[in-house]
Amino acid sequence: MTSLPTLARRTLAAAALGLLSTAANAQGFPTKPITFVNSFPPGGPSDMIARSIAEVLQQRFKQPVVVENKPGAAGNIGTAQVARSAPDGHTVLIGIDTTFTVNPHIYKGMPFKPADFKPLMVMASSGLLVGAHPSTGFKTLADLVNAGKTKGVTFSSAGSGSPGHLAAEVFHEATGMKITHVPYKGNTPAVTAILSGEVNGGVLATPGLLPHVKAGKVTALAVTSRQRSTLAPDVPTVAEAGHKGLEQEVLYVAMLPAATPDAVVQTLQKAFADALAEPQVKQRLANLDLFYEGLTGADAARRLADLTTRYGRVIQATGMKVE
């Protein structure tokens, strides 16, 4: 029989070897090309963040960093692909929080579980712009809310489960507005629907709506972020417009399979933080109306958990579902 002291020594020795092995793995990382799976279409904010970071990491790691776009089902398709990948840090999911904070509440038969992942980083956040077609006559957020309470309004979104869809439900739940949600296949057709007057308005990404605001084709009523947009500093926040409960921000997240070694996670976190601090990357984020967050570990997990609870309550109260 092995004595207890001998067993303890062997256990400690095995643990020490494990730590050395993990450290060695981190020092040797990456050993092959890295793939960023962006769960949304090319050209959007998550895609541009992914490509900006990829440029920097390619130089840092001396390995190719490839961005693959795998859109569909509000981020579920690309996310499921990463859930099935090897947990070695060579496949990273780039997407937005609603895939984890909203989709589990509204999709049946999810192809992954949130527990399949751990946050690498909550990289950035952005508010949305509340816009209306000029023919509505809305000049302020109060005009929109009052019309919604009396006769109802129509909102476009980039699809069921998208941030714009969630915003419509947040507005409905917080104010009692009657909103008819009209989903489109992407942000561009959702903006086009406002421009054509097919819908009264929408709550969509600021960069997509702002050129039309400047052209007088859309009326900007408010932004949903905690602070004013750097691209539209004259537009009030929803809190400044008298509706503090309507804040909503999109979080741009990088996620890894849950079994990824901590040492590899830390190596990637440092690389991502350094990339996001590069002047050209900071400028691209500013051009997209994104605010740096840089949350990792428990802070990132807590932020996502808080949103999951908040959005779950909204979804249950409003009956939001995939259409």
PDB file of C-alpha atoms in Angstrom:
ATOM      1  CA  MET A   1       0.000   0.000   0.000  1.00  0.00           C
ATOM      2  CA  THR A   2       1.280   3.443  -0.888  1.00  0.00           C
ATOM      3  CA  SER A   3       1.801   5.605   2.202  1.00  0.00           C
ATOM      4  CA  LEU A   4      -0.101   8.850   2.543  1.00  0.00           C
ATOM      5  CA  PRO A   5       3.044  11.042   2.483  1.00  0.00           C
ATOM      6  CA  THR A   6       4.262   9.234  -0.648  1.00  0.00           C
ATOM      7  CA  LEU A   7       0.859   9.676  -2.312  1.00  0.00           C
ATOM      8  CA  ALA A   8       0.840  13.356  -1.373  1.00  0.00           C
ATOM      9  CA  ARG A   9       4.307  13.827  -2.873  1.00  0.00           C
ATOM     10  CA  ARG A  10       3.218  12.120  -6.088  1.00  0.00           C
ATOM     11  CA  THR A  11       0.084  14.257  -6.257  1.00  0.00           C
ATOM     12  CA  LEU A  12       2.095  17.450  -5.781  1.00  0.00           C
ATOM     13  CA  ALA A  13       4.631  16.319  -8.357  1.00  0.00           C
ATOM     14  CA  ALA A  14       1.853  15.581 -10.873  1.00  0.00           C
ATOM     15  CA  ALA A  15       0.278  18.980 -10.206  1.00  0.00           C
ATOM     16  CA  ALA A  16       3.639  20.685 -10.693  1.00  0.00           C
ATOM     17  CA  LEU A  17       4.183  18.843 -13.965  1.00  0.00           C
ATOM     18  CA  GLY A  18       0.692  19.881 -15.056  1.00  0.00           C
ATOM     19  CA  LEU A  19       1.439  23.537 -14.324  1.00  0.00           C
ATOM     20  CA  LEU A  20       4.742  23.315 -16.191  1.00  0.00           C
ATOM     21  CA  SER A  21       2.989  21.660 -19.121  1.00  0.00           C
ATOM     22  CA  THR A  22       0.293  24.365 -19.195  1.00  0.00           C
ATOM     23  CA  ALA A  23       2.927  27.099 -19.042  1.00  0.00           C
ATOM     24  CA  ALA A  24       4.863  25.430 -21.830  1.00  0.00           C
ATOM     25  CA  ASN A  25       1.719  25.181 -23.922  1.00  0.00           C
ATOM     26  CA  ALA A  26       1.078  28.876 -23.416  1.00  0.00           C
ATOM     27  CA  GLN A  27       4.677  29.758 -24.286  1.00  0.00           C
ATOM     28  CA  GLY A  28       4.414  27.740 -27.492  1.00  0.00           C
ATOM     29  CA  PHE A  29       1.011  29.165 -28.416  1.00  0.00           C
ATOM     30  CA  PRO A  30       0.034  29.502 -31.184  1.00  0.00           C
ATOM     31  CA  THR A  31       1.394  26.447 -32.942  1.00  0.00           C
ATOM     32  CA  LYS A  32      -0.706  26.896 -36.090  1.00  0.00           C
ATOM     33  CA  PRO A  33      -2.949  29.496 -37.794  1.00  0.00           C
ATOM     34  CA  ILE A  34      -5.676  31.068 -35.647  1.00  0.00           C
ATOM     35  CA  THR A  35      -9.238  31.304 -36.935  1.00  0.00           C
ATOM     36  CA  PHE A  36     -11.651  34.024 -35.845  1.00  0.00           C
ATOM     37  CA  VAL A  37     -15.187  32.823 -36.520  1.00  0.00           C
ATOM     38  CA  ASN A  38     -17.388  35.904 -36.883  1.00  0.00           C
ATOM     39  CA  SER A  39     -20.994  34.854 -36.352  1.00  0.00           C
ATOM     40  CA  PHE A  40     -22.384  37.772 -38.383  1.00  0.00           C
ATOM     41  CA  PRO A  41     -22.063  38.897 -42.032  1.00  0.00           C
ATOM     42  CA  PRO A  42     -19.033  40.686 -43.495  1.00  0.00           C
ATOM     43  CA  GLY A  43     -18.876  44.469 -43.233  1.00  0.00           C
ATOM     44  CA  GLY A  44     -20.580  44.851 -39.859  1.00  0.00           C
ATOM     45  CA  PRO A  45     -18.984  46.075 -36.612  1.00  0.00           C
ATOM     46  CA  SER A  46     -18.077  42.585 -35.323  1.00  0.00           C
ATOM     47  CA  ASP A  47     -16.430  41.779 -38.662  1.00  0.00           C
ATOM     48  CA  MET A  48     -14.419  44.993 -38.657  1.00  0.00           C
ATOM     49  CA  ILE A  49     -13.301  44.432 -35.056  1.00  0.00           C
ATOM     50  CA  ALA A  50     -12.265  40.874 -35.910  1.00  0.00           C
ATOM     51  CA  ARG A  51     -10.239  41.951 -38.941  1.00  0.00           C
ATOM     52  CA  SER A  52      -8.594  44.834 -37.074  1.00  0.00           C
ATOM     53  CA  ILE A  53      -7.433  42.554 -34.248  1.00  0.00           C
ATOM     54  CA  ALA A  54      -6.398  39.843 -36.712  1.00  0.00           C
ATOM     55  CA  GLU A  55      -4.005  42.243 -38.434  1.00  0.00           C
ATOM     56  CA  VAL A  56      -2.232  42.981 -35.159  1.00  0.00           C
ATOM     57  CA  LEU A  57      -2.151  39.393 -33.874  1.00  0.00           C
ATOM     58  CA  GLN A  58      -0.728  38.137 -37.158  1.00  0.00           C
ATOM     59  CA  GLN A  59       2.324  40.312 -36.637  1.00  0.00           C
ATOM     60  CA  ARG A  60       2.571  39.493 -32.941  1.00  0.00           C
ATOM     61  CA  PHE A  61       2.275  35.709 -33.219  1.00  0.00           C
ATOM     62  CA  LYS A  62       3.951  35.251 -36.625  1.00  0.00           C
ATOM     63  CA  GLN A  63       1.055  33.008 -37.619  1.00  0.00           C
ATOM     64  CA  PRO A  64      -1.825  33.637 -40.046  1.00  0.00           C
ATOM     65  CA  VAL A  65      -5.027  34.858 -38.373  1.00  0.00           C
ATOM     66  CA  VAL A  66      -7.997  34.151 -40.633  1.00  0.00           C
ATOM     67  CA  VAL A  67     -11.486  35.621 -40.250  1.00  0.00           C
ATOM     68  CA  GLU A  68     -14.325  33.319 -41.310  1.00  0.00           C
ATOM     69  CA  ASN A  69     -17.863  34.716 -41.497  1.00  0.00           C
ATOM     70  CA  LYS A  70     -20.492  32.178 -40.442  1.00  0.00           C
ATOM     71  CA  PRO A  71     -23.726  34.180 -40.107  1.00  0.00           C
ATOM     72  CA  GLY A  72     -27.203  32.873 -39.486  1.00  0.00           C
ATOM     73  CA  ALA A  73     -29.810  32.273 -36.761  1.00  0.00           C
ATOM     74  CA  ALA A  74     -28.809  35.447 -34.871  1.00  0.00           C
ATOM     75  CA  GLY A  75     -25.272  34.153 -34.368  1.00  0.00           C
ATOM     76  CA  ASN A  76     -26.145  30.549 -33.482  1.00  0.00           C
ATOM     77  CA  ILE A  77     -24.567  28.955 -36.575  1.00  0.00           C
ATOM     78  CA  GLY A  78     -21.065  30.359 -36.142  1.00  0.00           C
ATOM     79  CA  THR A  79     -21.217  29.934 -32.379  1.00  0.00           C
ATOM     80  CA  ALA A  80     -22.125  26.250 -32.695  1.00  0.00           C
ATOM     81  CA  GLN A  81     -19.119  25.760 -34.980  1.00  0.00           C
ATOM     82  CA  VAL A  82     -16.761  27.166 -32.341  1.00  0.00           C
ATOM     83  CA  ALA A  83     -18.417  25.055 -29.622  1.00  0.00           C
ATOM     84  CA  ARG A  84     -17.376  21.967 -31.603  1.00  0.00           C
ATOM     85  CA  SER A  85     -13.787  23.145 -32.125  1.00  0.00           C
ATOM     86  CA  ALA A  86     -10.716  22.016 -30.194  1.00  0.00           C
ATOM     87  CA  PRO A  87     -10.357  23.992 -26.940  1.00  0.00           C
ATOM     88  CA  ASP A  88      -6.781  25.040 -27.656  1.00  0.00           C
ATOM     89  CA  GLY A  89      -7.145  28.767 -28.395  1.00  0.00           C
ATOM     90  CA  HIS A  90      -6.720  28.423 -32.150  1.00  0.00           C
ATOM     91  CA  THR A  91     -10.433  29.020 -32.819  1.00  0.00           C
ATOM     92  CA  VAL A  92     -12.008  32.165 -31.362  1.00  0.00           C
ATOM     93  CA  LEU A  93     -15.619  33.286 -31.632  1.00  0.00           C
ATOM     94  CA  ILE A  94     -16.174  36.965 -32.425  1.00  0.00           C
ATOM     95  CA  GLY A  95     -19.780  38.104 -32.055  1.00  0.00           C
ATOM     96  CA  ILE A  96     -22.242  39.997 -29.897  1.00  0.00           C
ATOM     97  CA  ASP A  97     -23.731  39.326 -26.496  1.00  0.00           C
ATOM     98  CA  THR A  98     -27.298  38.603 -27.651  1.00  0.00           C
ATOM     99  CA  THR A  99     -26.220  35.190 -28.970  1.00  0.00           C
ATOM    100  CA  PHE A 100     -25.710  34.272 -25.309  1.00  0.00           C
ATOM    101  CA  THR A 101     -28.035  36.667 -23.473  1.00  0.00           C
ATOM    102  CA  VAL A 102     -31.119  36.526 -25.730  1.00  0.00           C
ATOM    103  CA  ASN A 103     -31.022  33.467 -28.012  1.00  0.00           C
ATOM    104  CA  PRO A 104     -31.313  30.856 -25.225  1.00  0.00           C
ATOM    105  CA  HIS A 105     -34.609  32.500 -24.225  1.00  0.00           C
ATOM    106  CA  ILE A 106     -36.179  32.554 -27.695  1.00  0.00           C
ATOM    107  CA  TYR A 107     -34.758  29.645 -29.707  1.00  0.00           C
ATOM    108  CA  LYS A 108     -35.885  26.079 -29.213  1.00  0.00           C
ATOM    109  CA  GLY A 109     -33.248  23.378 -29.570  1.00  0.00           C
ATOM    110  CA  MET A 110     -30.180  25.614 -29.210  1.00  0.00           C
ATOM    111  CA  PRO A 111     -27.147  24.035 -30.955  1.00  0.00           C
ATOM    112  CA  PHE A 112     -24.882  24.936 -28.010  1.00  0.00           C
ATOM    113  CA  LYS A 113     -25.105  25.780 -24.312  1.00  0.00           C
ATOM    114  CA  PRO A 114     -23.733  29.033 -22.849  1.00  0.00           C
ATOM    115  CA  ALA A 115     -21.738  26.797 -20.482  1.00  0.00           C
ATOM    116  CA  ASP A 116     -19.838  25.509 -23.530  1.00  0.00           C
ATOM    117  CA  PHE A 117     -17.954  28.825 -23.555  1.00  0.00           C
ATOM    118  CA  LYS A 118     -15.861  31.112 -21.403  1.00  0.00           C
ATOM    119  CA  PRO A 119     -15.378  34.833 -22.146  1.00  0.00           C
ATOM    120  CA  LEU A 120     -12.075  35.813 -23.659  1.00  0.00           C
ATOM    121  CA  MET A 121     -13.062  39.483 -23.558  1.00  0.00           C
ATOM    122  CA  VAL A 122     -16.006  41.840 -23.733  1.00  0.00           C
ATOM    123  CA  MET A 123     -14.153  44.048 -26.184  1.00  0.00           C
ATOM    124  CA  ALA A 124     -16.427  47.015 -26.844  1.00  0.00           C
ATOM    125  CA  SER A 125     -19.979  48.286 -26.616  1.00  0.00           C
ATOM    126  CA  SER A 126     -22.218  50.503 -28.677  1.00  0.00           C
ATOM    127  CA  GLY A 127     -25.587  52.067 -28.289  1.00  0.00           C
ATOM    128  CA  LEU A 128     -28.267  52.134 -30.958  1.00  0.00           C
ATOM    129  CA  LEU A 129     -29.871  55.106 -32.659  1.00  0.00           C
ATOM    130  CA  VAL A 130     -33.616  55.614 -32.399  1.00  0.00           C
ATOM    131  CA  GLY A 131     -34.695  56.935 -35.803  1.00  0.00           C
ATOM    132  CA  ALA A 132     -38.011  57.757 -37.427  1.00  0.00           C
ATOM    133  CA  HIS A 133     -39.235  58.592 -40.919  1.00  0.00           C
ATOM    134  CA  PRO A 134     -39.855  62.368 -41.220  1.00  0.00           C
ATOM    135  CA  SER A 135     -43.453  61.754 -42.340  1.00  0.00           C
ATOM    136  CA  THR A 136     -44.292  60.613 -38.796  1.00  0.00           C
ATOM    137  CA  GLY A 137     -43.736  64.127 -37.526  1.00  0.00           C
ATOM    138  CA  PHE A 138     -41.784  62.802 -34.533  1.00  0.00           C
ATOM    139  CA  LYS A 139     -39.235  65.326 -33.304  1.00  0.00           C
ATOM    140  CA  THR A 140     -38.420  63.836 -29.900  1.00  0.00           C
ATOM    141  CA  LEU A 141     -38.411  60.465 -28.166  1.00  0.00           C
ATOM    142  CA  ALA A 142     -41.495  61.621 -26.242  1.00  0.00           C
ATOM    143  CA  ASP A 143     -43.348  62.028 -29.560  1.00  0.00           C
ATOM    144  CA  LEU A 144     -42.536  58.422 -30.478  1.00  0.00           C
ATOM    145  CA  VAL A 145     -43.527  57.058 -27.070  1.00  0.00           C
ATOM    146  CA  ASN A 146     -46.805  58.992 -27.029  1.00  0.00           C
ATOM    147  CA  ALA A 147     -47.731  57.786 -30.518  1.00  0.00           C
ATOM    148  CA  GLY A 148     -46.855  54.244 -29.510  1.00  0.00           C
ATOM    149  CA  LYS A 149     -49.145  54.441 -26.506  1.00  0.00           C
ATOM    150  CA  THR A 150     -52.095  55.826 -28.463  1.00  0.00           C
ATOM    151  CA  LYS A 151     -52.149  54.420 -31.974  1.00  0.00           C
ATOM    152  CA  GLY A 152     -49.090  52.162 -32.067  1.00  0.00           C
ATOM    153  CA  VAL A 153     -45.947  52.290 -34.227  1.00  0.00           C
ATOM    154  CA  THR A 154     -44.008  49.947 -36.502  1.00  0.00           C
ATOM    155  CA  PHE A 155     -40.306  49.194 -35.993  1.00  0.00           C
ATOM    156  CA  SER A 156     -37.910  47.501 -38.403  1.00  0.00           C
ATOM    157  CA  SER A 157     -35.032  45.329 -37.223  1.00  0.00           C
ATOM    158  CA  ALA A 158     -32.177  43.316 -38.710  1.00  0.00           C
ATOM    159  CA  GLY A 159     -34.017  40.095 -37.871  1.00  0.00           C
ATOM    160  CA  SER A 160     -35.714  38.161 -35.116  1.00  0.00           C
ATOM    161  CA  GLY A 161     -33.549  38.110 -32.010  1.00  0.00           C
ATOM    162  CA  SER A 162     -31.380  40.999 -33.250  1.00  0.00           C
ATOM    163  CA  PRO A 163     -30.544  43.993 -31.025  1.00  0.00           C
ATOM    164  CA  GLY A 164     -33.186  46.045 -32.863  1.00  0.00           C
ATOM    165  CA  HIS A 165     -35.835  43.414 -32.148  1.00  0.00           C
ATOM    166  CA  LEU A 166     -34.790  43.339 -28.501  1.00  0.00           C
ATOM    167  CA  ALA A 167     -34.923  47.145 -28.386  1.00  0.00           C
ATOM    168  CA  ALA A 168     -38.534  47.083 -29.610  1.00  0.00           C
ATOM    169  CA  GLU A 169     -39.417  44.712 -26.773  1.00  0.00           C
ATOM    170  CA  VAL A 170     -37.476  46.775 -24.205  1.00  0.00           C
ATOM    171  CA  PHE A 171     -39.412  49.878 -25.318  1.00  0.00           C
ATOM    172  CA  HIS A 172     -42.712  47.975 -25.153  1.00  0.00           C
ATOM    173  CA  GLU A 173     -42.031  46.487 -21.724  1.00  0.00           C
ATOM    174  CA  ALA A 174     -40.745  49.739 -20.173  1.00  0.00           C
ATOM    175  CA  THR A 175     -43.322  52.182 -21.594  1.00  0.00           C
ATOM    176  CA  GLY A 176     -46.396  50.203 -22.616  1.00  0.00           C
ATOM    177  CA  MET A 177     -45.984  51.295 -26.248  1.00  0.00           C
ATOM    178  CA  LYS A 178     -47.764  49.219 -28.872  1.00  0.00           C
ATOM    179  CA  ILE A 179     -45.054  48.219 -31.333  1.00  0.00           C
ATOM    180  CA  THR A 180     -45.356  46.032 -34.404  1.00  0.00           C
ATOM    181  CA  HIS A 181     -41.957  44.482 -35.014  1.00  0.00           C
ATOM    182  CA  VAL A 182     -41.061  43.953 -38.685  1.00  0.00           C
ATOM    183  CA  PRO A 183     -37.918  41.798 -39.140  1.00  0.00           C
ATOM    184  CA  TYR A 184     -35.681  42.099 -42.205  1.00  0.00           C
ATOM    185  CA  LYS A 185     -32.667  40.100 -43.346  1.00  0.00           C
ATOM    186  CA  GLY A 186     -29.934  42.376 -42.103  1.00  0.00           C
ATOM    187  CA  ASN A 187     -29.338  45.951 -41.010  1.00  0.00           C
ATOM    188  CA  THR A 188     -29.273  47.456 -44.515  1.00  0.00           C
ATOM    189  CA  PRO A 189     -32.815  46.383 -45.511  1.00  0.00           C
ATOM    190  CA  ALA A 190     -34.031  47.436 -42.043  1.00  0.00           C
ATOM    191  CA  VAL A 191     -32.651  50.932 -42.684  1.00  0.00           C
ATOM    192  CA  THR A 192     -34.158  50.935 -46.192  1.00  0.00           C
ATOM    193  CA  ALA A 193     -37.572  50.158 -44.680  1.00  0.00           C
ATOM    194  CA  ILE A 194     -37.363  53.346 -42.602  1.00  0.00           C
ATOM    195  CA  LEU A 195     -36.196  55.398 -45.592  1.00  0.00           C
ATOM    196  CA  SER A 196     -39.095  54.185 -47.729  1.00  0.00           C
ATOM    197  CA  GLY A 197     -41.680  54.740 -45.016  1.00  0.00           C
ATOM    198  CA  GLU A 198     -42.572  51.035 -44.855  1.00  0.00           C
ATOM    199  CA  VAL A 199     -42.176  51.371 -41.092  1.00  0.00           C
ATOM    200  CA  ASN A 200     -42.397  54.350 -38.761  1.00  0.00           C
ATOM    201  CA  GLY A 201     -38.904  53.873 -37.418  1.00  0.00           C
ATOM    202  CA  GLY A 202     -36.448  51.587 -35.745  1.00  0.00           C
ATOM    203  CA  VAL A 203     -33.638  51.260 -33.226  1.00  0.00           C
ATOM    204  CA  LEU A 204     -30.576  50.354 -35.268  1.00  0.00           C
ATOM    205  CA  ALA A 205     -26.790  50.721 -35.417  1.00  0.00           C
ATOM    206  CA  THR A 206     -25.816  54.395 -35.441  1.00  0.00           C
ATOM    207  CA  PRO A 207     -23.337  54.237 -38.371  1.00  0.00           C
ATOM    208  CA  GLY A 208     -26.025  52.715 -40.618  1.00  0.00           C
ATOM    209  CA  LEU A 209     -28.619  55.398 -39.871  1.00  0.00           C
ATOM    210  CA  LEU A 210     -26.474  58.496 -39.388  1.00  0.00           C
ATOM    211  CA  PRO A 211     -25.768  59.321 -43.078  1.00  0.00           C
ATOM    212  CA  HIS A 212     -29.531  59.389 -43.664  1.00  0.00           C
ATOM    213  CA  VAL A 213     -30.023  61.584 -40.595  1.00  0.00           C
ATOM    214  CA  LYS A 214     -27.509  64.058 -42.021  1.00  0.00           C
ATOM    215  CA  ALA A 215     -29.328  63.928 -45.381  1.00  0.00           C
ATOM    216  CA  GLY A 216     -32.642  64.739 -43.675  1.00  0.00           C
ATOM    217  CA  LYS A 217     -34.194  61.391 -44.606  1.00  0.00           C
ATOM    218  CA  VAL A 218     -34.352  60.072 -41.026  1.00  0.00           C
ATOM    219  CA  THR A 219     -35.062  61.971 -37.806  1.00  0.00           C
ATOM    220  CA  ALA A 220     -32.733  61.043 -34.929  1.00  0.00           C
ATOM    221  CA  LEU A 221     -34.610  60.934 -31.617  1.00  0.00           C
ATOM    222  CA  ALA A 222     -32.151  59.438 -29.103  1.00  0.00           C
ATOM    223  CA  VAL A 223     -29.322  56.983 -28.572  1.00  0.00           C
ATOM    224  CA  THR A 224     -29.671  54.010 -26.222  1.00  0.00           C
ATOM    225  CA  SER A 225     -26.126  54.088 -24.786  1.00  0.00           C
ATOM    226  CA  ARG A 226     -25.195  55.390 -21.348  1.00  0.00           C
ATOM    227  CA  GLN A 227     -23.273  58.237 -22.953  1.00  0.00           C
ATOM    228  CA  ARG A 228     -23.826  60.283 -26.082  1.00  0.00           C
ATOM    229  CA  SER A 229     -22.565  58.994 -29.385  1.00  0.00           C
ATOM    230  CA  THR A 230     -19.233  60.383 -30.526  1.00  0.00           C
ATOM    231  CA  LEU A 231     -20.615  60.351 -34.082  1.00  0.00           C
ATOM    232  CA  ALA A 232     -23.835  62.177 -33.159  1.00  0.00           C
ATOM    233  CA  PRO A 233     -23.015  64.262 -30.070  1.00  0.00           C
ATOM    234  CA  ASP A 234     -26.102  66.458 -30.481  1.00  0.00           C
ATOM    235  CA  VAL A 235     -28.504  63.529 -30.104  1.00  0.00           C
ATOM    236  CA  PRO A 236     -29.618  62.975 -26.469  1.00  0.00           C
ATOM    237  CA  THR A 237     -29.396  59.666 -24.670  1.00  0.00           C
ATOM    238  CA  VAL A 238     -32.663  57.919 -23.800  1.00  0.00           C
ATOM    239  CA  ALA A 239     -32.017  58.818 -20.144  1.00  0.00           C
ATOM    240  CA  GLU A 240     -31.583  62.501 -21.036  1.00  0.00           C
ATOM    241  CA  ALA A 241     -34.820  62.247 -23.022  1.00  0.00           C
ATOM    242  CA  GLY A 242     -36.645  61.145 -19.877  1.00  0.00           C
ATOM    243  CA  HIS A 243     -36.589  57.349 -20.251  1.00  0.00           C
ATOM    244  CA  LYS A 244     -33.775  55.932 -18.111  1.00  0.00           C
ATOM    245  CA  GLY A 245     -35.115  52.373 -18.365  1.00  0.00           C
ATOM    246  CA  LEU A 246     -34.588  52.242 -22.141  1.00  0.00           C
ATOM    247  CA  GLU A 247     -30.790  51.995 -22.109  1.00  0.00           C
ATOM    248  CA  GLN A 248     -29.537  49.174 -24.277  1.00  0.00           C
ATOM    249  CA  GLU A 249     -26.035  48.491 -25.478  1.00  0.00           C
ATOM    250  CA  VAL A 250     -24.657  45.866 -27.814  1.00  0.00           C
ATOM    251  CA  LEU A 251     -21.577  44.138 -26.415  1.00  0.00           C
ATOM    252  CA  TYR A 252     -18.974  42.882 -28.871  1.00  0.00           C
ATOM    253  CA  VAL A 253     -17.493  39.722 -27.394  1.00  0.00           C
ATOM    254  CA  ALA A 254     -14.694  37.247 -28.005  1.00  0.00           C
ATOM    255  CA  MET A 255     -15.433  33.770 -26.623  1.00  0.00           C
ATOM    256  CA  LEU A 256     -13.523  30.500 -26.328  1.00  0.00           C
ATOM    257  CA  PRO A 257     -14.542  26.880 -25.725  1.00  0.00           C
ATOM    258  CA  ALA A 258     -14.886  26.411 -21.964  1.00  0.00           C
ATOM    259  CA  ALA A 259     -12.062  23.849 -21.705  1.00  0.00           C
ATOM    260  CA  THR A 260      -9.424  26.201 -23.157  1.00  0.00           C
ATOM    261  CA  PRO A 261      -6.433  26.264 -20.752  1.00  0.00           C
ATOM    262  CA  ASP A 262      -6.252  29.383 -18.577  1.00  0.00           C
ATOM    263  CA  ALA A 263      -2.662  30.097 -19.656  1.00  0.00           C
ATOM    264  CA  VAL A 264      -3.739  30.225 -23.317  1.00  0.00           C
ATOM    265  CA  VAL A 265      -6.714  32.431 -22.405  1.00  0.00           C
ATOM    266  CA  GLN A 266      -4.394  34.853 -20.615  1.00  0.00           C
ATOM    267  CA  THR A 267      -2.015  34.964 -23.577  1.00  0.00           C
ATOM    268  CA  LEU A 268      -4.898  35.818 -25.903  1.00  0.00           C
ATOM    269  CA  GLN A 269      -6.347  38.373 -23.471  1.00  0.00           C
ATOM    270  CA  LYS A 270      -3.042  40.253 -23.387  1.00  0.00           C
ATOM    271  CA  ALA A 271      -2.801  40.117 -27.186  1.00  0.00           C
ATOM    272  CA  PHE A 272      -6.382  41.369 -27.629  1.00  0.00           C
ATOM    273  CA  ALA A 273      -5.901  44.202 -25.120  1.00  0.00           C
ATOM    274  CA  ASP A 274      -2.715  45.308 -26.863  1.00  0.00           C
ATOM    275  CA  ALA A 275      -4.413  45.134 -30.279  1.00  0.00           C
ATOM    276  CA  LEU A 276      -7.368  47.212 -29.117  1.00  0.00           C
ATOM    277  CA  ALA A 277      -4.941  49.824 -27.761  1.00  0.00           C
ATOM    278  CA  GLU A 278      -3.277  50.290 -31.175  1.00  0.00           C
ATOM    279  CA  PRO A 279      -4.014  53.825 -32.483  1.00  0.00           C
ATOM    280  CA  GLN A 280      -5.408  52.639 -35.819  1.00  0.00           C
ATOM    281  CA  VAL A 281      -7.690  50.117 -34.099  1.00  0.00           C
ATOM    282  CA  LYS A 282      -8.911  52.719 -31.587  1.00  0.00           C
ATOM    283  CA  GLN A 283      -9.751  55.019 -34.492  1.00  0.00           C
ATOM    284  CA  ARG A 284     -11.699  52.294 -36.293  1.00  0.00           C
ATOM    285  CA  LEU A 285     -13.713  51.645 -33.131  1.00  0.00           C
ATOM    286  CA  ALA A 286     -14.445  55.363 -32.818  1.00  0.00           C
ATOM    287  CA  ASN A 287     -15.573  55.474 -36.449  1.00  0.00           C
ATOM    288  CA  LEU A 288     -18.012  52.634 -35.663  1.00  0.00           C
ATOM    289  CA  ASP A 289     -19.330  54.475 -32.571  1.00  0.00           C
ATOM    290  CA  LEU A 290     -17.882  51.795 -30.296  1.00  0.00           C
ATOM    291  CA  PHE A 291     -16.689  52.331 -26.734  1.00  0.00           C
ATOM    292  CA  TYR A 292     -13.796  50.250 -25.376  1.00  0.00           C
ATOM    293  CA  GLU A 293     -14.781  47.876 -22.550  1.00  0.00           C
ATOM    294  CA  GLY A 294     -11.886  45.407 -22.120  1.00  0.00           C
ATOM    295  CA  LEU A 295     -13.700  43.215 -19.577  1.00  0.00           C
ATOM    296  CA  THR A 296     -12.189  39.792 -18.891  1.00  0.00           C
ATOM    297  CA  GLY A 297     -12.646  36.895 -16.493  1.00  0.00           C
ATOM    298  CA  ALA A 298     -15.236  37.291 -13.740  1.00  0.00           C
ATOM    299  CA  ASP A 299     -16.065  40.870 -14.798  1.00  0.00           C
ATOM    300  CA  ALA A 300     -16.971  39.769 -18.319  1.00  0.00           C
ATOM    301  CA  ALA A 301     -18.953  36.774 -17.068  1.00  0.00           C
ATOM    302  CA  ARG A 302     -20.857  38.967 -14.601  1.00  0.00           C
ATOM    303  CA  ARG A 303     -21.774  41.522 -17.282  1.00  0.00           C
ATOM    304  CA  LEU A 304     -23.147  38.809 -19.545  1.00  0.00           C
ATOM    305  CA  ALA A 305     -25.008  37.133 -16.655  1.00  0.00           C
ATOM    306  CA  ASP A 306     -26.643  40.435 -15.664  1.00  0.00           C
ATOM    307  CA  LEU A 307     -27.836  41.013 -19.223  1.00  0.00           C
ATOM    308  CA  THR A 308     -29.109  37.447 -19.500  1.00  0.00           C
ATOM    309  CA  THR A 309     -31.264  38.034 -16.420  1.00  0.00           C
ATOM    310  CA  ARG A 310     -32.509  41.430 -17.621  1.00  0.00           C
ATOM    311  CA  TYR A 311     -33.347  40.284 -21.136  1.00  0.00           C
ATOM    312  CA  GLY A 312     -34.920  37.079 -19.884  1.00  0.00           C
ATOM    313  CA  ARG A 313     -37.352  39.142 -17.822  1.00  0.00           C
ATOM    314  CA  VAL A 314     -38.172  41.373 -20.813  1.00  0.00           C
ATOM    315  CA  ILE A 315     -38.678  38.373 -23.101  1.00  0.00           C
ATOM    316  CA  GLN A 316     -40.930  36.610 -20.627  1.00  0.00           C
ATOM    317  CA  ALA A 317     -42.977  39.770 -20.036  1.00  0.00           C
ATOM    318  CA  THR A 318     -43.426  40.587 -23.725  1.00  0.00           C
ATOM    319  CA  GLY A 319     -43.597  37.123 -25.289  1.00  0.00           C
ATOM    320  CA  MET A 320     -40.736  37.962 -27.675  1.00  0.00           C
ATOM    321  CA  LYS A 321     -40.060  35.050 -30.013  1.00  0.00           C
ATOM    322  CA  VAL A 322     -38.387  34.064 -33.257  1.00  0.00           C
ATOM    323  CA  GLU A 323     -40.771  34.828 -36.117  1.00  0.00           C
TER     324      GLU A 323
END
